[in-house]
Tab-separated table of C-alpha atoms (C1' of nucleotides) in Angstrom:
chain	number	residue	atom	x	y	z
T	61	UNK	CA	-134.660	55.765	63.456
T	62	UNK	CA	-132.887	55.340	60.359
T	63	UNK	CA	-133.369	52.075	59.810
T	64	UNK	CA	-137.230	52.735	60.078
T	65	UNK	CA	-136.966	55.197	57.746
T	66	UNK	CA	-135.055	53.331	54.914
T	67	UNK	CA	-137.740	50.130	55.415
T	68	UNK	CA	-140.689	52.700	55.362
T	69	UNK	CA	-138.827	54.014	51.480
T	70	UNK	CA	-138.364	50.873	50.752
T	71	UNK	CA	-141.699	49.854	51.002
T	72	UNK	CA	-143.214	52.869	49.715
T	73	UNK	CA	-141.231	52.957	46.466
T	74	UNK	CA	-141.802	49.208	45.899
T	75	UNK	CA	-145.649	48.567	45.475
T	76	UNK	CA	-144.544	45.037	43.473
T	77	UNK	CA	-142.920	43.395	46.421
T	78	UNK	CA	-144.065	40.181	46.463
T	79	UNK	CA	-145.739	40.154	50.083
T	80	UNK	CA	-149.311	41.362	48.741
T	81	UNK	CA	-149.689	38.147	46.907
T	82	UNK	CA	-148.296	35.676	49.630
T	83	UNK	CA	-150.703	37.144	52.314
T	84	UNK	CA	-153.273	36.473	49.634
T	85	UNK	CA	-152.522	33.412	49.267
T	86	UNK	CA	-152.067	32.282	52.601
T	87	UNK	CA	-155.672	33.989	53.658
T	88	UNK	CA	-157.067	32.363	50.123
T	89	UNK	CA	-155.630	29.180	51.545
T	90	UNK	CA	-157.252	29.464	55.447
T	91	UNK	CA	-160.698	30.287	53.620
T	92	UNK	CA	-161.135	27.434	51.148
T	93	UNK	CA	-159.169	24.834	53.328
T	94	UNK	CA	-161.875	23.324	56.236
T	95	UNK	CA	-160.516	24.559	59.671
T	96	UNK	CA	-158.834	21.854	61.648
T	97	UNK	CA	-159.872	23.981	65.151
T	98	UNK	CA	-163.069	23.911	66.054
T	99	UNK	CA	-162.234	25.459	69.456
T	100	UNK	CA	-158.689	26.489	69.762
T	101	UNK	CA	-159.052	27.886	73.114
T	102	UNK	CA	-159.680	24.863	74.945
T	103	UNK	CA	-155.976	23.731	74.009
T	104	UNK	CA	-154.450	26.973	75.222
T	105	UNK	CA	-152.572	26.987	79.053
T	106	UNK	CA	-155.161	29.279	80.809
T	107	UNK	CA	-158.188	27.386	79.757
T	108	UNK	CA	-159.267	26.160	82.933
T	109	UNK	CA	-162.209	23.100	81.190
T	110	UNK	CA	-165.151	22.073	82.999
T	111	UNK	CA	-164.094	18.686	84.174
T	112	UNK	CA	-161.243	17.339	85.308
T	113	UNK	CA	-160.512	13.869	85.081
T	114	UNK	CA	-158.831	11.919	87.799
T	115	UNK	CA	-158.509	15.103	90.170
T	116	UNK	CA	-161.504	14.308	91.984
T	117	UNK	CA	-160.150	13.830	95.195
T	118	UNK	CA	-158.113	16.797	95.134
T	119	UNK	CA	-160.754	19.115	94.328
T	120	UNK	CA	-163.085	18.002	96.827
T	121	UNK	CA	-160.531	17.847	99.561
T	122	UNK	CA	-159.650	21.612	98.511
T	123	UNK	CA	-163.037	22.040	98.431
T	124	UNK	CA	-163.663	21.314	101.853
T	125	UNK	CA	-161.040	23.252	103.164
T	126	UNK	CA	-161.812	25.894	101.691
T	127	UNK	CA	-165.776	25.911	102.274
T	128	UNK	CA	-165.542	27.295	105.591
T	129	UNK	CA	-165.489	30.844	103.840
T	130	UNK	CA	-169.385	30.346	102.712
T	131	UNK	CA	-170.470	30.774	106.541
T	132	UNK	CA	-167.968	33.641	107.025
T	133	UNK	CA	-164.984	31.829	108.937
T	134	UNK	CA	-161.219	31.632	107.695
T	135	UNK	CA	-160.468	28.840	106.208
T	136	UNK	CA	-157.174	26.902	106.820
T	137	UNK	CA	-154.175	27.552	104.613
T	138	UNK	CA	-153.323	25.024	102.115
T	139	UNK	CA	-150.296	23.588	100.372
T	140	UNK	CA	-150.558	22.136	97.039
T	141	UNK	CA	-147.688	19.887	95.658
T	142	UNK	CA	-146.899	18.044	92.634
T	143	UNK	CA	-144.487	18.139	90.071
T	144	UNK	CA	-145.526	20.729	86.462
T	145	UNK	CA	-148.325	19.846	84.747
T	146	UNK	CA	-150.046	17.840	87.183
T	147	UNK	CA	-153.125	19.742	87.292
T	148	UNK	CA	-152.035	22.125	90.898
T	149	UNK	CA	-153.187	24.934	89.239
T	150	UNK	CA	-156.130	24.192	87.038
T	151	UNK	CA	-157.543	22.530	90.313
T	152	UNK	CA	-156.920	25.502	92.177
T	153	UNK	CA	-158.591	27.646	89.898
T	154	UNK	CA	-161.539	25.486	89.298
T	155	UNK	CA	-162.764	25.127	92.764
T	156	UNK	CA	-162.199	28.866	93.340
T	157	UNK	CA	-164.089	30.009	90.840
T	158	UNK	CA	-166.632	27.535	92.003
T	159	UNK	CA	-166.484	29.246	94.992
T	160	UNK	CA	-166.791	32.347	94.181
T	161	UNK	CA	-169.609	31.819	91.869
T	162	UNK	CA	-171.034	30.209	95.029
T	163	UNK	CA	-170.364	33.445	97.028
T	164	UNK	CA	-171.823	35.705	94.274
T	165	UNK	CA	-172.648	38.675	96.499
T	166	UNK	CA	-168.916	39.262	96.726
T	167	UNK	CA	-167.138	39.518	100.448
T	168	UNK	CA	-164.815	36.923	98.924
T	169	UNK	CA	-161.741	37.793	96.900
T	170	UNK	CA	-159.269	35.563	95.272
T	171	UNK	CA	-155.857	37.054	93.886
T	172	UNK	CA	-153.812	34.335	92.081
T	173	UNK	CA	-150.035	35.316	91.978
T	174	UNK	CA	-147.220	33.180	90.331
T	175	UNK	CA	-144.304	34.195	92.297
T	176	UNK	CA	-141.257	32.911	89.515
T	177	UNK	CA	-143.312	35.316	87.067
T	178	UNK	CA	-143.191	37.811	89.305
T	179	UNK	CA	-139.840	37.931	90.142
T	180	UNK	CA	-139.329	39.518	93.552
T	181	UNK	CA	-140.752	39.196	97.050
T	182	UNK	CA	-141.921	42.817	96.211
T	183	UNK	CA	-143.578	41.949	93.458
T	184	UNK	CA	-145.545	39.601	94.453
T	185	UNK	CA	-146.977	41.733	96.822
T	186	UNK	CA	-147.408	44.514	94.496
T	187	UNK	CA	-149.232	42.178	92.578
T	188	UNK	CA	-151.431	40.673	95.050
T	189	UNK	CA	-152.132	44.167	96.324
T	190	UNK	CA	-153.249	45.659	92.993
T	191	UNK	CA	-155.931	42.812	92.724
T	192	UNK	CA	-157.459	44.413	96.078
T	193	UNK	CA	-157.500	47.740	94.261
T	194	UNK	CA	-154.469	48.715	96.133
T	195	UNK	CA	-152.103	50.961	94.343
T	196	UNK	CA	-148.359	50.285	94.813
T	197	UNK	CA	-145.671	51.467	93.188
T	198	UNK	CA	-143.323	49.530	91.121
T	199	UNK	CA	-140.377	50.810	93.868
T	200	UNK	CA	-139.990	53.092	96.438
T	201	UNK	CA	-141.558	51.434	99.431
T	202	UNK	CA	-140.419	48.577	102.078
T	203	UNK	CA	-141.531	45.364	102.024
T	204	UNK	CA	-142.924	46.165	105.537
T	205	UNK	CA	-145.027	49.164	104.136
T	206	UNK	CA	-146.851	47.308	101.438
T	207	UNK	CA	-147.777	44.667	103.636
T	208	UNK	CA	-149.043	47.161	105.786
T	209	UNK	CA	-151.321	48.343	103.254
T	210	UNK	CA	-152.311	45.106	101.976
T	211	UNK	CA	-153.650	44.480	105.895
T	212	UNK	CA	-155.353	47.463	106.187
T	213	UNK	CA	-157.629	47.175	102.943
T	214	UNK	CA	-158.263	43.562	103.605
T	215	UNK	CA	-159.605	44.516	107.556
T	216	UNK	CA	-161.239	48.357	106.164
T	217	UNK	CA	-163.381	46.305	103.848
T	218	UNK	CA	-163.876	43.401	106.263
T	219	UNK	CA	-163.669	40.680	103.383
T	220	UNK	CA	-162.259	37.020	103.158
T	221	UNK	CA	-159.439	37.436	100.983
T	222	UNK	CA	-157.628	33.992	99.582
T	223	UNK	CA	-154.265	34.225	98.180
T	224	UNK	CA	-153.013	31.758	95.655
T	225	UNK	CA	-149.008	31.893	95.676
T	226	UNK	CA	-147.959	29.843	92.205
T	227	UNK	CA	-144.360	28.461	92.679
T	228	UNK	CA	-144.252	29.454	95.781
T	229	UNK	CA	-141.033	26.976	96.380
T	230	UNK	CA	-138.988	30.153	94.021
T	231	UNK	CA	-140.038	32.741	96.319
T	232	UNK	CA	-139.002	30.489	99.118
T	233	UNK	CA	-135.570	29.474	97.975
T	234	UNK	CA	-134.570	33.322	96.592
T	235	UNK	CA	-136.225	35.434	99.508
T	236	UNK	CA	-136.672	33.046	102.658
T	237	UNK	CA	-140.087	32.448	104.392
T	238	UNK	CA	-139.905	36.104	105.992
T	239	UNK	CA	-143.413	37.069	103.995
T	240	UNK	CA	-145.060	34.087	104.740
T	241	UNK	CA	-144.648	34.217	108.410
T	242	UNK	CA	-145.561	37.891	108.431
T	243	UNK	CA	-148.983	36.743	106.435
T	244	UNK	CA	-149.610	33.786	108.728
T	245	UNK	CA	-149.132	35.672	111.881
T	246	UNK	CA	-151.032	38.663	110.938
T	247	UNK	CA	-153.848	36.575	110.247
T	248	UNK	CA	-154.925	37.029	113.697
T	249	UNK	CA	-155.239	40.312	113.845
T	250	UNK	CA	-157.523	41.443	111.018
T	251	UNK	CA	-160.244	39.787	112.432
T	252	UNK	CA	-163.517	39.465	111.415
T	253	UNK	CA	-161.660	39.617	107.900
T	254	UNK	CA	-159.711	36.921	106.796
T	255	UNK	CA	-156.938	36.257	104.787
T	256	UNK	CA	-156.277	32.524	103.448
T	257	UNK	CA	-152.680	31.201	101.689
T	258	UNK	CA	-152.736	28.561	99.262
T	259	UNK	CA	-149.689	28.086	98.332
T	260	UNK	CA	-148.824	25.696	94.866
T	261	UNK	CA	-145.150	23.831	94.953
T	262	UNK	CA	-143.306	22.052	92.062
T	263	UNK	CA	-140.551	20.687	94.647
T	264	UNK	CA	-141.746	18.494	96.913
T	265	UNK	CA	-138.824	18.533	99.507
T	266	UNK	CA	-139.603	22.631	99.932
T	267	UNK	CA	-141.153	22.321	103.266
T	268	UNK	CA	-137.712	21.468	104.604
T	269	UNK	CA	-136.826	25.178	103.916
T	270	UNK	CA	-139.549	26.597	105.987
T	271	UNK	CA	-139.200	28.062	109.807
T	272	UNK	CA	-141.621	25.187	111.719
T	273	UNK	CA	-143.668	27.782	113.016
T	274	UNK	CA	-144.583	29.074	108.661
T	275	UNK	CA	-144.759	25.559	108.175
T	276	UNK	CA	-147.523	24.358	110.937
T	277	UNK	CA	-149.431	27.642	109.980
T	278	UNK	CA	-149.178	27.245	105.866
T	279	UNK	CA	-149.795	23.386	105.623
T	280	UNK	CA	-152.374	23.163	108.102
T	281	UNK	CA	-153.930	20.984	105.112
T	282	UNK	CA	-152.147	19.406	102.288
T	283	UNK	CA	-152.849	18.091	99.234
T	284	UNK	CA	-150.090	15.830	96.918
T	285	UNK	CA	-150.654	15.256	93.247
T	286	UNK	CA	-149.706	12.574	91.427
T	287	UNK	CA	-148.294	12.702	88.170
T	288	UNK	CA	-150.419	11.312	85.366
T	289	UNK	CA	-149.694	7.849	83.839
T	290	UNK	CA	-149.946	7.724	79.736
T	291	UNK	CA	-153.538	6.159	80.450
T	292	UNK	CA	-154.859	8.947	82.095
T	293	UNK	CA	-153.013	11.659	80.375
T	294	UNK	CA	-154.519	9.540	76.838
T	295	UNK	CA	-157.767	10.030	78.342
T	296	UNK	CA	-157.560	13.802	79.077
T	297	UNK	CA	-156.201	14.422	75.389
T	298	UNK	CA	-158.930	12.416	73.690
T	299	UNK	CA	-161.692	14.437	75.329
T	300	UNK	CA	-159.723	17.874	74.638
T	301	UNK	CA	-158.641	16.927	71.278
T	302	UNK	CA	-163.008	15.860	70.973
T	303	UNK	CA	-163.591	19.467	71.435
T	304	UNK	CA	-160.581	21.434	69.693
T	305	UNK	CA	-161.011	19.750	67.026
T	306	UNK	CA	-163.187	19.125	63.994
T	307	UNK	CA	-164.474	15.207	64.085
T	308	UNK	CA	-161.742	12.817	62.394
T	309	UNK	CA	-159.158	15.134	62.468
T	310	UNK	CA	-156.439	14.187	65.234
T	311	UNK	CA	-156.335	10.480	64.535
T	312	UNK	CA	-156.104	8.138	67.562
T	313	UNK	CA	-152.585	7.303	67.058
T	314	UNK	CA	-151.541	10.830	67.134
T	315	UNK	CA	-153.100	11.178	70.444
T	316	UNK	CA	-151.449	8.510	72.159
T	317	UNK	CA	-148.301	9.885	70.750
T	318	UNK	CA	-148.806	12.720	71.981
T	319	UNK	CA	-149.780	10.858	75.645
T	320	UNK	CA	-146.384	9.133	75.256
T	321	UNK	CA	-143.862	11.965	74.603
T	322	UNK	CA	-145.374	13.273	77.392
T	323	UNK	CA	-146.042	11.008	79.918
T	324	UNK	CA	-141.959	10.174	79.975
T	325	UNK	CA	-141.352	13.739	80.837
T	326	UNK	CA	-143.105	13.005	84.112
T	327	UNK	CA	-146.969	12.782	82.981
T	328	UNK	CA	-147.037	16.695	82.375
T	329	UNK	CA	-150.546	17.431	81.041
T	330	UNK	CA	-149.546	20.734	80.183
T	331	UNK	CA	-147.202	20.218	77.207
T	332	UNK	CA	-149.089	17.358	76.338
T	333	UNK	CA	-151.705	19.831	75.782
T	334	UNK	CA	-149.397	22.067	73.932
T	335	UNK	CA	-148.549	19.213	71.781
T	336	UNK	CA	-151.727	18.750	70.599
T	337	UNK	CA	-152.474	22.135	69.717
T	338	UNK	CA	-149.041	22.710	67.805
T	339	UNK	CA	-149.238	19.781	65.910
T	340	UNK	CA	-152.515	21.222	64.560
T	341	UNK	CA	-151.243	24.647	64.115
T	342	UNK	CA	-148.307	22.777	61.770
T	343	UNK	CA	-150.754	20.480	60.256
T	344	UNK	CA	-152.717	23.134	59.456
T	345	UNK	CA	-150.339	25.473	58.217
T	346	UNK	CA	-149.024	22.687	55.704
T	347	UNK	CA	-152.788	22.598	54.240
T	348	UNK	CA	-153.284	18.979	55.903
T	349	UNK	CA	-156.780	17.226	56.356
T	350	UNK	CA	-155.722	15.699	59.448
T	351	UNK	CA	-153.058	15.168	62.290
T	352	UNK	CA	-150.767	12.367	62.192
T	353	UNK	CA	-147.718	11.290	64.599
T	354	UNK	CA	-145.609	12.757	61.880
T	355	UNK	CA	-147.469	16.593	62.843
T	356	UNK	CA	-147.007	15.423	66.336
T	357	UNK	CA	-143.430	14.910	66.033
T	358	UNK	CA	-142.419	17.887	63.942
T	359	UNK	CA	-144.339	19.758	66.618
T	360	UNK	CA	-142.111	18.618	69.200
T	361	UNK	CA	-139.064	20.072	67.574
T	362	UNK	CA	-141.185	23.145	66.713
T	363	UNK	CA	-141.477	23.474	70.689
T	364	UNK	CA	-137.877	22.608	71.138
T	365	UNK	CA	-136.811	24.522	68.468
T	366	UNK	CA	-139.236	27.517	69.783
T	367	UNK	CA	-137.790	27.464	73.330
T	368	UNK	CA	-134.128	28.043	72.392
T	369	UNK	CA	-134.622	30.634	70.012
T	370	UNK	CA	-136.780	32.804	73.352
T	371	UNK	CA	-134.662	32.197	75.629
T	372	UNK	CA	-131.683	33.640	73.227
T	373	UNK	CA	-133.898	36.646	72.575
T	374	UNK	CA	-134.545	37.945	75.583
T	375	UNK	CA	-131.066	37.564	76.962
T	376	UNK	CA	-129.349	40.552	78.167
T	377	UNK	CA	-126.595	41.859	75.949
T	378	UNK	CA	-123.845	40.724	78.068
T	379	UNK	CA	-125.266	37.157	78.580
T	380	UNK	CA	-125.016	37.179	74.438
T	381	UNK	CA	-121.619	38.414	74.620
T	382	UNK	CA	-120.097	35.600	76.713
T	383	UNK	CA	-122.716	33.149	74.741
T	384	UNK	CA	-120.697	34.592	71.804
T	385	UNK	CA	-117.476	33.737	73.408
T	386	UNK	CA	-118.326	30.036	73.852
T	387	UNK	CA	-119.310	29.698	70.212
T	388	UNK	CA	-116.143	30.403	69.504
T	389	UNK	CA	-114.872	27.185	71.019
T	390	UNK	CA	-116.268	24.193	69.459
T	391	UNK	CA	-115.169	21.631	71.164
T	392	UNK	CA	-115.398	22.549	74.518
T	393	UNK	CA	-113.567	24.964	76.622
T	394	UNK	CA	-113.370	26.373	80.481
T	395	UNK	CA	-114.042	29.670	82.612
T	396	UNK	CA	-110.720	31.078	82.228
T	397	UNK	CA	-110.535	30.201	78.184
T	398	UNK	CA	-113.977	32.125	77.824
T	399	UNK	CA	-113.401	34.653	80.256
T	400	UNK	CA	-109.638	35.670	77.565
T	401	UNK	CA	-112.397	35.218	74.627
T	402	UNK	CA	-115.242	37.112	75.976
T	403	UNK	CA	-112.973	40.476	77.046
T	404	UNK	CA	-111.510	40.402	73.386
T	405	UNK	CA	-115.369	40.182	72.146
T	406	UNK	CA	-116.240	43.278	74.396
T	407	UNK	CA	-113.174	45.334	73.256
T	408	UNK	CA	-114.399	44.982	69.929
T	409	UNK	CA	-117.776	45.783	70.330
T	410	UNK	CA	-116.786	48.439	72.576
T	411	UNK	CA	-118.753	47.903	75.605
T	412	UNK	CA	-117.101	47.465	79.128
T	413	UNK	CA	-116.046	43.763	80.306
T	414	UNK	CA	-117.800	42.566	83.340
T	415	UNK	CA	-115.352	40.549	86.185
T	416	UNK	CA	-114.632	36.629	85.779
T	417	UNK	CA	-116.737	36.366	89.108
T	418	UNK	CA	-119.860	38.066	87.332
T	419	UNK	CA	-118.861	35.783	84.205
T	420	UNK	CA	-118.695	32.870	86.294
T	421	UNK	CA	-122.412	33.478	87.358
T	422	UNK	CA	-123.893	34.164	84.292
T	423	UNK	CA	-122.208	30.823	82.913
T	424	UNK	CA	-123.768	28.923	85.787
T	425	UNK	CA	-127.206	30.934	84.945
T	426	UNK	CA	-126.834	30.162	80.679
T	427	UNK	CA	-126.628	26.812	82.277
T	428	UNK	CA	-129.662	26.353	83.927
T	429	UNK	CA	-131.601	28.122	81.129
T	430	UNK	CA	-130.596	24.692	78.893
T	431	UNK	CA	-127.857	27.008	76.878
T	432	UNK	CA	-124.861	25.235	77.229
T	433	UNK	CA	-123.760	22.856	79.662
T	434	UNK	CA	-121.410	23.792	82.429
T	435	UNK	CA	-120.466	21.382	84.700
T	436	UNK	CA	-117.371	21.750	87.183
T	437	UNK	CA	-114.753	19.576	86.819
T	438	UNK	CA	-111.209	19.584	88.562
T	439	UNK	CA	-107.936	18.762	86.797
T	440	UNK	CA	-106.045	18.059	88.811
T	441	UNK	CA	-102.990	19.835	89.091
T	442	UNK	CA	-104.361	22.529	86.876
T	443	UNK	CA	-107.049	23.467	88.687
T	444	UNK	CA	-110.941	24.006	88.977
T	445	UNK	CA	-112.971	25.027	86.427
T	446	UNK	CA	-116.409	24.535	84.496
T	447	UNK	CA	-116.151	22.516	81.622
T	448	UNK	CA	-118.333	24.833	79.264
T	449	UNK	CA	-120.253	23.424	76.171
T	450	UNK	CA	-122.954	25.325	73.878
T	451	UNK	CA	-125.906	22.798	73.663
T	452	UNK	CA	-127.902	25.210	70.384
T	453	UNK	CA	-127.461	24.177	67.364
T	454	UNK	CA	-124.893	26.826	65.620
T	455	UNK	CA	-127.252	27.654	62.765
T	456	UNK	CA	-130.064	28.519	65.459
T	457	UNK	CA	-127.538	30.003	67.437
T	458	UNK	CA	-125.857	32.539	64.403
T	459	UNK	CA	-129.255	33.504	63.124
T	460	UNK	CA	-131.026	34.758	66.406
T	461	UNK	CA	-127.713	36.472	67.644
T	462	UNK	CA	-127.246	38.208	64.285
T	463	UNK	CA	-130.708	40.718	64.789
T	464	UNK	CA	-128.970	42.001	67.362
T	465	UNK	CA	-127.565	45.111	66.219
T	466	UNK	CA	-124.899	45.322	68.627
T	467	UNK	CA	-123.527	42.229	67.710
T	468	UNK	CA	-123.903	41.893	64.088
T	469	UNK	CA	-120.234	42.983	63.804
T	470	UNK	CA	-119.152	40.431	65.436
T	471	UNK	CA	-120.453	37.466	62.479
C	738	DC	C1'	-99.868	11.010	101.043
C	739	DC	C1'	-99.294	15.920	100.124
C	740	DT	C1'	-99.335	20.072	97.190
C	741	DC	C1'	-101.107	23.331	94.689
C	742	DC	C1'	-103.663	25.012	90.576
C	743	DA	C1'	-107.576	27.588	88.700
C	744	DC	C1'	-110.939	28.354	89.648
C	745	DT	C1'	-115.896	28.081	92.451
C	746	DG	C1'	-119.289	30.168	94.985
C	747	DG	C1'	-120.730	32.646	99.333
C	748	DA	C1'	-121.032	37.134	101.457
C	749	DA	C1'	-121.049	41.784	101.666
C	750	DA	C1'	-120.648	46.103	99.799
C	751	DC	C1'	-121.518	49.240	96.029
C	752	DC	C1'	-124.052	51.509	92.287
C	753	DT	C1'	-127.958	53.248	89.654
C	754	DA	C1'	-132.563	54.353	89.171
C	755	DG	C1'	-136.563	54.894	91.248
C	756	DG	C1'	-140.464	56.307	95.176
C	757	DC	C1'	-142.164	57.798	99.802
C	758	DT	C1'	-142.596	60.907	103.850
C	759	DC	C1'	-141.878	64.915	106.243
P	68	DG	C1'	-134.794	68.576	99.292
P	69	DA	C1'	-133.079	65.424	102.828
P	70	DG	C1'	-133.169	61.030	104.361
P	71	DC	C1'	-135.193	57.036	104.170
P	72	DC	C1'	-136.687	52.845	101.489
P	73	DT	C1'	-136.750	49.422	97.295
P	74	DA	C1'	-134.861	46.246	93.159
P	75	DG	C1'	-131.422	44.318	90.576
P	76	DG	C1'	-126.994	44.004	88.718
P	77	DT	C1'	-122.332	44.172	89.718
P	78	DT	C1'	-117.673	44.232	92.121
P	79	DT	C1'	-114.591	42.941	95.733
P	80	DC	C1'	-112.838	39.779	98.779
P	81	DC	C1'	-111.721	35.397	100.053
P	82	DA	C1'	-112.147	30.722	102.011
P	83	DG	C1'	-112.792	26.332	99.992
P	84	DT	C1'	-111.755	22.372	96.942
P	85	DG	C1'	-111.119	17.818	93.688
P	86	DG	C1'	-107.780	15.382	92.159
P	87	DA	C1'	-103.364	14.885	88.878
P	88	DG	C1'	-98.894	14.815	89.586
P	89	DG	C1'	-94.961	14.962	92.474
DNA sequence: CCTCCACTGGAAACCTAGGCTC
DNA sequence: GAGCCTAGGTTTCCAGTGGAGG
């Protein structure tokens, strides 16, 4: 409140600040220089295009699972795997819209749920229920309830309902398969409706995790994909790149950059994509003519850079706090070394100090979020630990701690 | 080869904040 | 309003452990 208040005087009282005349500079700049983008959206992560390059087996194999639907039988669940950015979901997308364009007179709907965004068993199922036109609340009822109603809809209206699961390997390895075998067994009974699972995996060894009798119901068909090689993902960015951009502008080389960087993190068309369009968004915001490998590689530590600085934002306080407490240890340190650091922190900042358990846990998560490295080590004689080391950069690291309020005391 | 440290990490219980049904 | 349910974060308890040093 009163720091709104002071920037509102602030800005009242001081019609000279020199913002006016940047933004007019900056739009002066986007008007006379020629557009780089063409068609931006074709670059961005939903865009689903109209072709899709060395998929074609996948799609029609989907395809003919799914086709059953168009003379009013179930079709069989279906398991997608492949590691990120190997076209799961675009392909899964694709042929149901196809579908459902086929289908036009309705009776057919598709809900598409990724279940890490979600979060919870609960959610998803919120989720996929409000795309029935179910109403659930955000708490309050048991798993067993909402599934109840999801049923009941799908049989009332007598429609063929598909269900796309996204990641469904995260909802499998926090909540167990419980959900999915209630989905596959109820199946049965909501005849003549229909309800059909496809569920999309990153891990490939997930079907281990499943009870046999989820697993001979959910991958009654299967379909792998590959990752793409730097050929094919070259090819996919030259056409995109054809349309996003204006003739001549992303040069060759910057393309096959682009293919490069990402085909050695696995051939993941997705942030090759997002390469593409960054390094246009910085060429462009540097006034360029074109897109070189020097756009493409600045854009890669943009992403980088980009990443880290989220992920620190959106941490809770107390992951901050013990974040904090690491800083303070250059070199290196331990559990029990940040555990003494991070209760001295919270004394002075005057908020209550969580257990070395908890502290233990949220190391191990700050670790898997790319934070700061924390592997265990033993020494010996003295012990157990993690060996804890912050992997930001300190400068990145100071400046996005410092907006928070709470913690500004502590610089 | 054995001991023993400083933890790790699993499991269960607890807490808060919410909603539903009767 | 009681009694049930949920999520999600946390605490409590404790068995387990890799390996340096005796």
């Amino acid at each position: 409140m009163v720091g709104r208040r002071a920037y509102l005087t602030n800005v009242s009282t001081d019609n000279r600040s020199p913002l006016p005349d940047r933004i007019d500079s900056i739009f002066k700049r986007a008007r006379e220089g020629k557009a780089l983008f063409v068609n931006r959206n074709v670059l961005m992560p939903e865009y689903v295009p109209d072709r899709l390059p060395f998929r074609e087996n996948q799609i029609n194999t989907i395809a003919e699972v799914l086709s059953p639907v168009l003379h009013g039988s179930k079709p069989s669940n279906l398991l997608l795997y492949g590691k990120t950015g190997t076209g799961k979901t675009a392909v899964a997308r694709y042929v149901l819209s196809r579908l459902q364009a086929e289908l036009s007179k309705g009776g057919l709907t598709v809900s598409y749920v990724n279940t890490r965004i979600a979060g919870t068993e609960y959610r998803v199922l919120a989720e996929f229920a409000h795309s029935l036109g179910v109403s659930i609340p955000f708490t309050g009822l048991s798993i067993g309830e909402v599934m109840g109603r999801i049923f009941k809809e799908i049989q009332q209206k007598r429609i063929h309902s598909i269900f796309v699961m996204d990641e469904i390997d995260y909802l499998v390895k926090a909540y167990g398969d419980g959900v999915l075998y209630e989905f596959t067994r109820a199946s049965d009974r909501i005849s003549p409706a229909s309800l059909s699972l496809v569920g999309i995996s990153n891990d490939l060894k997930f079907k281990e995790e499943l009870d046999p009798r989820v697993l001979s119901s959910l991958g009654e068909e299967e379909t792998v994909f590959p990752p793409y090689t730097v050929e094919e993902l070259r090819e996919i960015l030259r056409e995109r790149a054809m349309i996003a951009f204006r003739k001549g502008v992303f040069s060759d080389s910057a393309v096959n950059l682009c293919a490069a960087m990402a085909g050695t993190e696995h051939g993941d068309a997705r942030r090759a994509v997002d390469l593409i369009r960054i390094a246009g968004e910085v060429a462009e915001r540097e006034g360029l003519q074109t897109v070189d490998d020097s756009c493409v590689k600045r854009a890669s530590e943009k992403m980088e850079h980009d990443r880290v600085e989220e992920a620190l934002r959106s941490l809770p306080l107390q992951n901050k706090i013990i974040l904090l407490a690491v800083s303070r240890f250059d070199t290196g340190t331990n559990t029990g070394e940040v555990y003494l650091a991070y209760n001295s922190l919270s004394k002075k900042i005057g908020t209550e100090a969580l257990t070395q358990r908890r502290v233990s846990g949220i190391l191990a998560e700050l670790d898997m979020l790319g934070l700061v490295e924390a592997a265990v080590v033993s020494k010996g004689r003295r012990g157990r630990t993690k060996r804890i080391r912050l992997l930001i950069p300190q400068d990145t690291f100071n400046k996005t701690l410092a907006e928070d309020p709470t913690l500004a005391a502590t610089f």
